Amino acid sequence: MLLEREHKSSWWKAILLLPDYIGLSIVRSSEFKFSFYSYLFLYVAQIAFYLFFWNLVNPPNIDGWSKEACFLLTGFATLNIALQELVWATGMIDQMILKGDLIVVLVRPENSYFGLVMRRMGAMAVIPATLGLSVVVVTLCFYYELHLLQLSLACVICIFGAICMRALMLCVNTLGFKFGRVTALKSFVLSGRDLSRYPLTLLPLQFNVMLSTLFPVLLISNYPAKFLLLKDPSQMFLMLSFAFIITVAWILFAMFCWRRGLKIYEAQSL
Amino acid sequence: MGEIVIKVEQLRKCFRVPRKREEQGFLARLKQVFYREWQDIEVLKNISFEIGKGEFIGYIGANGAGKSTTIKLLTGILCPDGGSVQCLNFNPYLQRYHYSYNIGVVFGQKSILEYEVPVKASFDLYRKIYEIDERSYQKRLQFYQDILGIKDYLHIPVRKLSFGQRMRCEIAASLLHQPKIVFLDEPTIGLDASAKREIRDFLKTVNEVDQTTIILTTHDMKDIEQLCKRVIMIDQGAIIYDGDLDKLKRHFIKEKTLKFRVDKIHDHERYQALKVMALTSQRDGDEEQWRLPIEDIQLGTFMSELLQCASFLDLNITEPELEDVIHHIYEYGLKESI
């Protein structure tokens, strides 16, 4: 008894299913109206608070970190956190492991991890992501120059940052296969994410390296904001390459952890 | 048994669990925070069986016997620690993605439908996940609407459905792609009698019409009695019975109970002689209850003699429920029960 017909590969199917997952997510988000509007209000309030904060503290303009650069930072931080909200379920996997909910995806012809995350996609996070991007664009128009290519590449670095953080979160969560609850470690990673709202490149080089590789919080909003301040193309290329290598490394490591985790999965539920 | 679709050989699975400490008291508990001893529990002990195409199997056992673990191994969720599993020529764990196109799984306590969106939206998603062409999908959907009566719920969000309605939709969603093997882990748990009956009828139809192999795990012996010809019974990780359900019943049901209300006894001497043949006799008001050993007496002859020596207001013969038989086996083991 052989396969009757060729099926699509799991990754290709995951990409083809994206519009459906987005559609489902929009229906789901609009089902509870109060939750949706309060979620948007939270983002607007956060942006307003940080812009006001940078106006108030006036950064010392070391290494290019002026008030305007911090506005860019705020815009990228919002964009980045919104992108992470899109795949928020990465942070729930330890709960799914504990409750035995993982079994539902494992018996379907879906990419087990991608399917799990995409089914719970928060597509409405595109709205705060647009808000964040608007802050960046407005700041560029008022204080700097708007170069579309440079802005696009900065957004790519921002997406890399979001991917790295979720990959780090996934690695922490896969510890749930072995240890059950990993709540404290998750809080630790999330608190690292909050650091990305501040100009971390002011810190010594050792911290810089650590925060952009081991805990890729630097990649989140510091790098894209810094990238927009660069003038030299070779430096831009270097920064982009570095962000790409770190992202690929994190993705591969997260995939390795996930597969190892599935091997020891016991599927016992609470 | 026709074409073999599931072949399990010497299957073994262990789970690692913390060892319970003998010591009591504060210090012992404190020590446990920093240091824990582990032990391996063998949940499945080298089990083997084969299942043919179109069979309806009841996979039964007490809580913790290893039923769900077997299902999880057969569906590729868990990685076996020893032995081999071949389902439709796939290794379920290693070829999970391609294998899952051919199976349908219903976990009675887990939902596969999207909670906040209408049922139809989940069905549409599954159509794409299983790569079902539009025509087959519509045909299948129509079939389920007719037989399970889910037409009225298709456009209602899952969270607003009753448990029975949701369960019907869950089963339909799991079978949309017309799987070759269906695994049902307690599909009727928590359902009322009429919903249970509808789901049983549905499963029976799917098994007969599509020649689908169905493996049913349940504690409801009515499900087993009405649906399964063959049962596999598992106890403490080992198979203790694999065979015909009727044979199991014949093997264990060794007595019948006769309940009656006498109008008038014509031959007291003969009546007493028949009463002595019963294992026990009880009287509750005007109702007599005799337990008859069916291996020692010819029930037909016994009844005809009884009808000759007395006239009755009411007469009823019952045999023990399958549930009692199974309970007895769980309690005392198969050998002791024999």
XYZ file of C-alpha atoms in Angstrom:
608
model
C 0.000 0.000 0.000
C 1.804 3.126 -1.170
C 0.915 6.785 -1.197
C -1.990 7.257 -3.567
C -0.943 10.753 -4.580
C 1.773 13.213 -3.850
C 0.999 15.661 -1.096
C 2.346 19.142 -0.650
C 5.329 19.489 1.683
C 4.489 20.703 5.174
C 6.282 24.061 4.776
C 4.809 24.790 1.376
C 1.351 23.968 2.661
C 1.914 26.215 5.684
C 2.638 29.110 3.324
C -0.397 28.333 1.162
C -2.568 28.225 4.261
C -1.456 31.662 5.439
C -4.491 33.517 3.959
C -6.809 31.057 5.735
C -5.033 31.469 9.037
C -5.211 35.254 8.622
C -8.927 35.045 7.805
C -9.578 32.889 10.860
C -7.570 35.223 13.022
C -9.538 38.278 11.895
C -12.856 36.534 12.592
C -11.538 35.466 15.994
C -10.238 38.943 16.899
C -13.531 40.608 16.047
C -15.525 38.071 18.079
C -14.656 39.810 21.379
C -14.931 43.520 20.563
C -13.997 44.948 23.970
C -10.796 42.958 24.104
C -9.846 44.133 20.619
C -10.428 47.867 21.259
C -8.669 47.817 24.638
C -5.727 46.042 22.978
C -5.442 48.869 20.415
C -5.759 51.505 23.131
C -2.890 49.844 25.008
C -0.582 50.248 22.006
C -1.532 53.880 21.353
C -0.991 54.683 25.052
C 2.409 52.939 25.016
C 3.620 54.883 21.975
C 2.387 58.169 23.461
C 4.077 57.431 26.769
C 7.470 56.642 25.212
C 7.444 59.662 22.859
C 6.630 61.881 25.824
C 9.342 60.177 27.869
C 12.088 60.810 25.245
C 10.937 64.430 24.949
C 11.312 64.769 28.669
C 14.670 63.065 29.272
C 16.555 64.405 26.210
C 19.172 61.650 25.554
C 22.831 62.805 25.529
C 23.325 62.245 21.781
C 26.137 59.723 22.319
C 26.700 57.366 19.404
C 23.919 59.102 17.463
C 21.261 58.489 20.131
C 19.488 61.824 20.100
C 15.856 62.417 20.967
C 14.868 61.832 17.316
C 16.777 58.542 17.177
C 14.872 57.480 20.285
C 11.621 58.278 18.471
C 12.750 55.875 15.756
C 13.545 53.362 18.486
C 10.018 53.728 19.898
C 8.524 53.205 16.434
C 10.582 50.065 15.817
C 9.927 48.716 19.324
C 6.167 49.008 18.707
C 6.475 47.489 15.245
C 8.548 44.658 16.608
C 6.376 43.833 19.598
C 3.320 43.916 17.324
C 5.042 41.457 14.970
C 5.685 39.197 17.921
C 2.019 39.468 18.914
C 1.264 38.025 15.502
C 2.824 34.729 16.578
C 2.106 35.060 20.285
C 1.308 31.338 20.585
C 5.045 30.574 20.589
C 4.922 31.664 24.201
C 2.103 29.247 25.041
C 3.689 26.022 23.947
C 4.740 24.919 27.419
C 1.067 25.240 28.468
C -0.001 23.178 25.469
C 2.579 20.557 26.378
C 1.291 20.440 29.953
C -2.371 20.277 28.964
C -1.741 17.697 26.237
C -3.184 20.018 23.553
C -0.259 19.350 21.267
C -1.691 15.983 20.266
C -4.417 17.674 18.245
C -1.874 19.131 15.786
C 0.401 16.132 15.767
C -2.250 13.912 14.165
C -2.883 16.258 11.230
C -0.869 16.742 8.039
C 0.354 20.137 9.154
C 3.757 21.435 10.050
C 3.344 20.741 13.756
C 4.987 23.903 15.067
C 3.895 26.311 12.346
C 0.346 24.951 12.411
C 0.153 25.398 16.155
C 1.339 28.997 16.066
C -0.515 30.060 12.929
C -3.876 28.706 14.150
C -3.667 31.170 17.003
C -2.240 33.974 14.891
C -3.062 37.512 16.027
C -3.484 39.048 12.564
C -4.924 42.239 14.053
C -1.441 43.043 15.385
C -0.889 44.473 11.919
C -2.728 47.588 13.145
C -0.262 48.442 15.975
C 2.567 47.399 13.631
C 1.344 50.064 11.207
C 1.177 52.549 14.068
C 4.826 51.822 14.914
C 5.893 52.125 11.305
C 4.027 55.425 11.030
C 6.030 56.800 13.981
C 9.246 55.803 12.147
C 8.139 57.359 8.847
C 6.946 60.599 10.464
C 10.205 60.914 12.451
C 12.252 60.347 9.278
C 10.234 62.941 7.374
C 10.518 65.573 10.110
C 14.061 65.074 11.401
C 15.979 63.017 8.787
C 15.550 61.981 5.162
C 13.241 59.234 4.027
C 15.096 56.629 1.914
C 12.666 53.875 1.046
C 15.325 51.188 0.469
C 17.066 51.936 3.755
C 13.731 51.956 5.560
C 12.770 48.619 3.966
C 16.066 47.049 5.020
C 15.633 48.427 8.541
C 12.189 46.770 8.603
C 13.813 43.500 7.502
C 16.213 43.729 10.464
C 13.207 44.469 12.653
C 11.482 41.302 11.371
C 14.703 39.358 11.999
C 14.618 40.657 15.562
C 11.043 39.469 16.033
C 11.926 36.047 14.612
C 14.969 35.749 16.876
C 13.001 36.614 19.993
C 10.255 34.118 19.145
C 12.904 31.490 18.384
C 14.461 32.170 21.779
C 11.004 31.903 23.340
C 10.428 28.622 21.508
C 13.703 27.218 22.854
C 12.652 28.176 26.384
C 9.241 26.630 25.825
C 10.601 23.369 24.484
C 12.208 22.935 27.902
C 8.588 22.305 28.895
C 8.864 18.891 27.204
C 11.378 17.931 29.860
C 10.567 20.120 32.845
C 6.857 21.008 32.549
C 6.372 24.626 33.635
C 8.972 27.184 32.534
C 7.093 30.329 33.568
C 9.998 32.147 35.239
C 12.303 31.655 32.260
C 9.612 32.991 29.950
C 9.234 36.101 32.116
C 13.014 36.528 31.939
C 12.970 36.468 28.121
C 10.020 38.866 27.985
C 11.713 41.297 30.355
C 14.691 41.208 27.979
C 12.330 42.198 25.208
C 11.269 45.273 27.190
C 14.912 46.405 27.288
C 14.708 46.932 23.524
C 12.835 50.192 24.112
C 16.075 51.792 25.342
C 19.268 52.590 23.357
C 21.304 49.544 24.359
C 24.184 50.284 21.968
C 25.343 52.862 24.531
C 26.450 49.892 26.656
C 30.020 48.441 26.474
C 30.867 46.215 23.501
C 30.677 42.966 25.522
C 27.067 43.704 26.454
C 26.363 44.662 22.868
C 27.565 41.316 21.591
C 25.697 39.389 24.260
C 22.451 41.306 23.760
C 22.509 40.911 20.003
C 23.454 37.223 19.891
C 22.619 35.245 23.024
C 19.585 37.343 23.970
C 18.794 39.060 20.669
C 17.064 42.062 22.264
C 19.454 44.405 20.530
C 18.304 43.163 17.149
C 14.735 44.042 17.993
C 14.606 47.807 17.725
C 18.108 49.092 18.459
C 19.569 47.689 15.258
C 16.858 48.918 12.865
C 16.916 52.400 14.448
C 20.731 52.475 14.326
C 20.616 51.175 10.764
C 18.592 54.228 9.680
C 21.221 56.532 11.153
C 24.052 54.936 9.138
C 25.435 56.645 6.059
C 28.135 54.179 4.989
C 26.758 51.313 2.755
C 29.486 48.877 3.884
C 28.459 49.343 7.512
C 24.842 48.801 6.508
C 25.777 45.582 4.694
C 27.736 44.397 7.742
C 24.811 45.047 10.085
C 22.333 43.355 7.767
C 24.569 40.305 7.320
C 25.125 40.022 11.055
C 21.372 40.175 11.732
C 20.748 37.549 9.033
C 23.369 35.123 10.400
C 22.067 35.460 13.954
C 18.491 34.893 12.762
C 19.347 31.753 10.785
C 21.369 30.416 13.735
C 18.445 30.984 16.107
C 15.930 29.393 13.716
C 18.098 26.287 13.295
C 18.673 25.988 17.021
C 14.947 26.419 17.767
C 14.047 23.746 15.188
C 16.595 21.395 16.705
C 15.148 21.970 20.211
C 11.586 21.415 18.921
C 12.453 18.103 17.257
C 14.343 16.877 20.308
C 11.393 17.919 22.435
C 8.903 15.965 20.318
C 11.047 12.872 20.712
C 10.688 12.916 24.497
C 7.075 14.158 24.456
C 4.892 12.081 26.761
C 1.509 13.563 25.777
C 0.157 13.285 29.287
C -2.377 15.933 30.137
C -3.397 17.755 33.284
C -8.974 -11.056 8.684
C -8.424 -9.535 5.225
C -5.712 -7.083 4.310
C -3.612 -6.142 7.366
C -3.637 -2.397 7.988
C -2.091 -2.262 11.452
C 0.740 -4.492 12.586
C 2.140 -4.073 16.086
C 5.048 -6.224 17.226
C 6.571 -6.293 20.695
C 5.651 -2.644 21.256
C 7.139 -1.093 24.368
C 6.784 2.318 25.978
C 8.176 3.648 29.231
C 7.445 6.879 31.059
C 9.766 8.492 33.569
C 7.998 9.443 36.778
C 9.264 10.808 40.103
C 9.708 8.143 42.758
C 7.577 8.656 45.823
C 9.669 8.995 48.933
C 9.072 6.938 52.024
C 10.444 9.597 54.378
C 8.038 12.120 55.830
C 8.517 15.514 57.404
C 9.800 18.974 56.592
C 13.409 18.017 55.849
C 12.385 15.254 53.461
C 10.127 17.667 51.581
C 12.870 20.282 51.476
C 15.269 17.698 50.096
C 12.720 16.882 47.394
C 12.832 20.504 46.185
C 16.500 20.092 45.294
C 16.768 16.416 44.537
C 14.285 14.033 43.027
C 14.624 10.343 42.267
C 13.131 9.029 39.061
C 11.878 5.671 37.973
C 10.832 4.234 34.636
C 7.296 2.914 34.453
C 6.685 0.435 31.675
C 3.320 1.499 30.319
C 3.277 -0.983 27.433
C 4.996 -4.340 27.824
C 5.827 -5.825 24.435
C 2.319 -5.917 23.039
C 1.581 -7.407 19.619
C -1.543 -7.524 17.475
C -2.742 -7.190 13.917
C -5.826 -5.424 12.637
C -7.409 -6.034 9.250
C -9.091 -3.637 6.865
C -12.677 -2.759 7.778
C -12.496 -4.172 11.304
C -14.229 -2.382 14.191
C -12.058 -2.988 17.224
C -12.897 -2.239 20.837
C -9.685 -1.431 22.680
C -10.583 -1.633 26.341
C -8.948 -1.597 29.722
C -9.130 0.027 33.138
C -7.808 3.554 33.740
C -4.019 3.627 33.355
C -3.924 0.287 31.537
C -2.177 1.801 28.493
C -5.056 2.325 26.031
C -4.448 5.987 25.242
C -0.696 5.409 25.076
C -1.265 2.700 22.455
C -3.489 5.069 20.453
C -0.840 7.809 20.701
C 1.796 5.374 19.455
C -0.419 4.205 16.604
C -1.137 7.781 15.565
C 2.539 8.786 15.646
C 2.268 11.233 18.554
C 4.658 9.258 20.718
C 7.946 7.643 19.873
C 8.076 3.931 20.872
C 10.854 2.708 23.172
C 10.928 -0.735 21.603
C 9.236 -2.990 19.076
C 7.652 -1.869 15.840
C 4.426 -0.319 14.568
C 3.393 -0.449 10.924
C 0.142 1.225 9.932
C -0.790 1.184 6.226
C 2.918 0.481 5.612
C 3.918 3.693 7.363
C 6.002 4.045 10.474
C 3.627 6.420 12.320
C 6.279 8.287 14.302
C 8.869 8.672 11.550
C 6.413 9.292 8.688
C 3.826 11.165 10.700
C 3.124 13.855 8.106
C 2.256 11.553 5.183
C 0.640 8.971 7.450
C -1.732 11.537 8.968
C -3.475 12.001 5.591
C -4.761 8.451 6.032
C -6.016 8.583 9.595
C -8.749 10.340 11.521
C -8.469 10.825 15.265
C -11.109 11.879 17.756
C -10.013 12.644 21.297
C -13.217 12.884 23.329
C -11.687 15.421 25.678
C -9.829 17.575 23.162
C -11.350 19.844 20.574
C -10.007 20.164 17.046
C -12.448 22.919 16.115
C -11.560 26.593 16.387
C -13.340 27.794 19.506
C -14.321 31.321 18.461
C -15.214 30.801 14.810
C -18.160 29.065 13.106
C -17.895 25.303 12.605
C -17.890 25.694 8.818
C -14.719 27.833 8.990
C -12.894 24.993 10.759
C -14.219 22.496 8.201
C -12.977 24.717 5.358
C -9.549 24.897 6.964
C -9.427 21.100 7.272
C -10.413 20.780 3.631
C -7.234 22.630 2.734
C -5.061 20.903 5.311
C -6.111 17.475 3.998
C -6.062 18.691 0.376
C -9.627 17.493 -0.279
C -11.002 18.520 -3.660
C -14.109 20.719 -3.599
C -16.462 18.086 -5.057
C -15.547 15.332 -2.575
C -15.684 17.862 0.245
C -19.217 18.996 -0.616
C -20.357 15.397 -1.024
C -18.850 14.412 2.290
C -20.271 17.445 4.042
C -23.722 16.646 2.707
C -23.382 13.067 3.940
C -22.485 14.246 7.449
C -25.221 16.849 7.462
C -27.753 14.138 6.647
C -26.520 11.483 8.996
C -25.303 13.557 11.958
C -27.830 16.378 11.604
C -25.219 19.134 11.871
C -26.629 21.399 9.153
C -28.129 23.869 11.646
C -24.877 24.349 13.593
C -22.466 24.901 10.726
C -22.634 28.687 10.914
C -22.596 28.989 14.702
C -19.314 29.645 16.590
C -18.133 26.503 18.352
C -18.219 28.191 21.776
C -21.994 28.576 21.479
C -22.707 24.892 20.775
C -23.839 22.365 23.359
C -21.448 19.507 24.129
C -23.455 17.008 22.081
C -23.639 19.338 19.087
C -19.932 20.069 19.320
C -19.033 16.393 19.531
C -20.995 15.610 16.360
C -19.079 18.373 14.585
C -15.755 17.140 16.001
C -16.383 13.673 14.622
C -17.433 15.060 11.238
C -14.283 17.239 11.113
C -12.072 14.246 11.898
C -13.588 12.166 9.105
C -13.923 14.817 6.381
C -10.980 13.412 4.450
C -12.384 9.857 4.455
C -9.528 8.298 6.420
C -8.629 4.649 6.068
C -8.167 4.222 9.809
C -10.085 6.045 12.518
C -8.947 6.190 16.129
C -11.624 7.130 18.626
C -10.522 7.869 22.162
C -13.680 7.948 24.276
C -15.838 9.696 21.663
C -19.090 9.390 23.608
C -17.792 10.553 26.971
C -20.235 12.927 28.655
C -22.947 12.564 26.014
C -26.613 11.869 26.720
C -28.223 8.593 25.626
C -29.722 9.895 22.391
C -26.503 11.624 21.237
C -24.593 8.429 22.028
C -26.989 6.406 19.914
C -26.702 8.809 16.968
C -22.926 8.724 17.086
C -22.902 4.921 17.310
C -25.194 4.667 14.281
C -22.974 7.092 12.407
C -19.801 5.144 13.178
C -21.473 1.913 12.169
C -22.451 3.434 8.813
C -18.943 4.813 8.177
C -17.448 1.419 8.986
C -19.836 -0.454 6.691
C -20.054 2.006 3.788
C -16.397 3.053 3.510
C -14.824 -0.138 4.901
C -13.009 2.125 7.366
C -10.967 0.416 10.053
C -12.055 1.807 13.410
C -10.302 1.456 16.743
C -12.489 2.520 19.606
C -11.299 3.165 23.132
C -14.041 3.625 25.663
C -15.278 2.797 29.110
C -18.856 2.623 27.881
C -19.499 -1.062 27.304
C -22.709 -0.288 25.408
C -20.497 1.314 22.713
C -18.410 -1.833 22.540
C -21.390 -4.185 22.590
C -23.191 -2.383 19.796
C -20.257 -1.620 17.537
C -17.369 -4.040 17.946
C -17.083 -7.641 16.872
C -13.542 -7.950 18.188
C -12.100 -6.626 21.435
C -8.546 -6.209 22.598
C -8.330 -5.999 26.348
C -5.290 -4.477 27.980
C -4.316 -4.619 31.617
C -1.187 -3.086 33.176
C 0.414 -2.653 29.780
C -0.142 -6.197 28.527
C -2.835 -7.639 26.292
C -4.947 -10.095 28.253
C -7.568 -10.848 25.632
C -7.734 -10.427 21.877
C -10.668 -12.011 20.131
C -14.380 -12.176 19.498
C -16.635 -10.211 21.792
C -19.284 -12.966 21.618
C -16.710 -15.550 22.576
C -15.666 -13.425 25.552
C -19.278 -13.129 26.637
C -19.936 -16.840 26.198
C -16.802 -17.586 28.155
C -17.713 -15.450 31.110
C -21.468 -15.461 31.200
C -22.091 -18.711 33.015
C -25.430 -17.958 34.585
C -28.738 -16.323 33.819
C -31.216 -14.785 36.187
C -34.849 -15.787 36.151
C -37.315 -13.311 37.656
C -41.010 -14.185 37.959
C -44.261 -13.679 39.818
C -46.278 -16.836 40.355
C -50.033 -16.869 39.963
C -50.610 -20.472 41.067
C -48.400 -23.517 41.647
C -49.943 -26.752 40.325
C -47.178 -29.207 41.288
C -45.381 -28.145 44.499
C -43.014 -31.118 44.544
C -41.753 -30.538 40.989
C -41.531 -26.758 41.613
C -39.284 -27.356 44.666
C -37.113 -29.783 42.687
C -36.540 -27.130 40.021
C -35.814 -24.489 42.672
C -33.054 -26.666 44.124
C -31.302 -26.651 40.709
C -30.820 -22.855 40.943
C -27.545 -21.524 42.362
C -29.462 -19.157 44.642
C -33.086 -18.218 45.035
C -34.402 -15.017 46.583
C -37.870 -13.711 47.268
C -38.667 -10.005 47.177
C -42.360 -9.446 47.938
C -44.231 -11.619 45.456
C -41.272 -11.719 43.042
C -38.945 -14.722 42.917
C -35.396 -14.438 41.586
C -33.370 -17.571 40.687
C -29.769 -17.685 39.407
C -29.474 -20.546 36.902
C -26.131 -22.206 35.984
C -26.455 -22.401 32.188
C -23.652 -24.933 31.822
C -25.341 -27.473 34.137
C -28.957 -27.194 33.040
C -30.765 -27.243 29.720
C -32.534 -23.903 29.858
C -35.235 -24.942 27.346
C -36.183 -28.119 29.232
C -35.993 -26.308 32.570
C -38.371 -23.594 31.411
C -40.867 -25.995 29.865
C -41.008 -28.013 33.126
C -41.414 -24.823 35.141
C -44.275 -23.655 32.924
C -45.988 -27.015 33.406
C -45.872 -26.955 37.188
C -47.023 -23.364 37.697
C -48.842 -20.495 36.020
C -47.170 -17.037 36.027
C -48.205 -13.382 36.160
C -44.805 -12.230 34.896
C -41.588 -13.963 33.800
C -38.270 -12.566 32.705
C -34.792 -14.039 31.898
C -31.713 -11.793 32.010
C -27.981 -12.324 31.691
C -25.188 -10.258 33.299
C -24.303 -7.042 31.499
C -21.026 -6.942 29.560
C -20.024 -4.146 31.900
C -20.232 -6.512 34.881
C -18.145 -9.101 33.054
C -15.481 -6.559 32.137
C -15.519 -5.094 35.633
C -14.962 -8.580 37.017
C -11.993 -9.121 34.697
C -10.477 -5.736 35.617
C -10.934 -6.549 39.277
C -9.667 -10.112 39.401
C -7.692 -10.490 36.170
C -8.496 -12.824 33.303
C -7.134 -16.057 34.804
C -8.869 -15.629 38.143
C -12.066 -14.704 36.357
C -11.938 -17.958 34.361
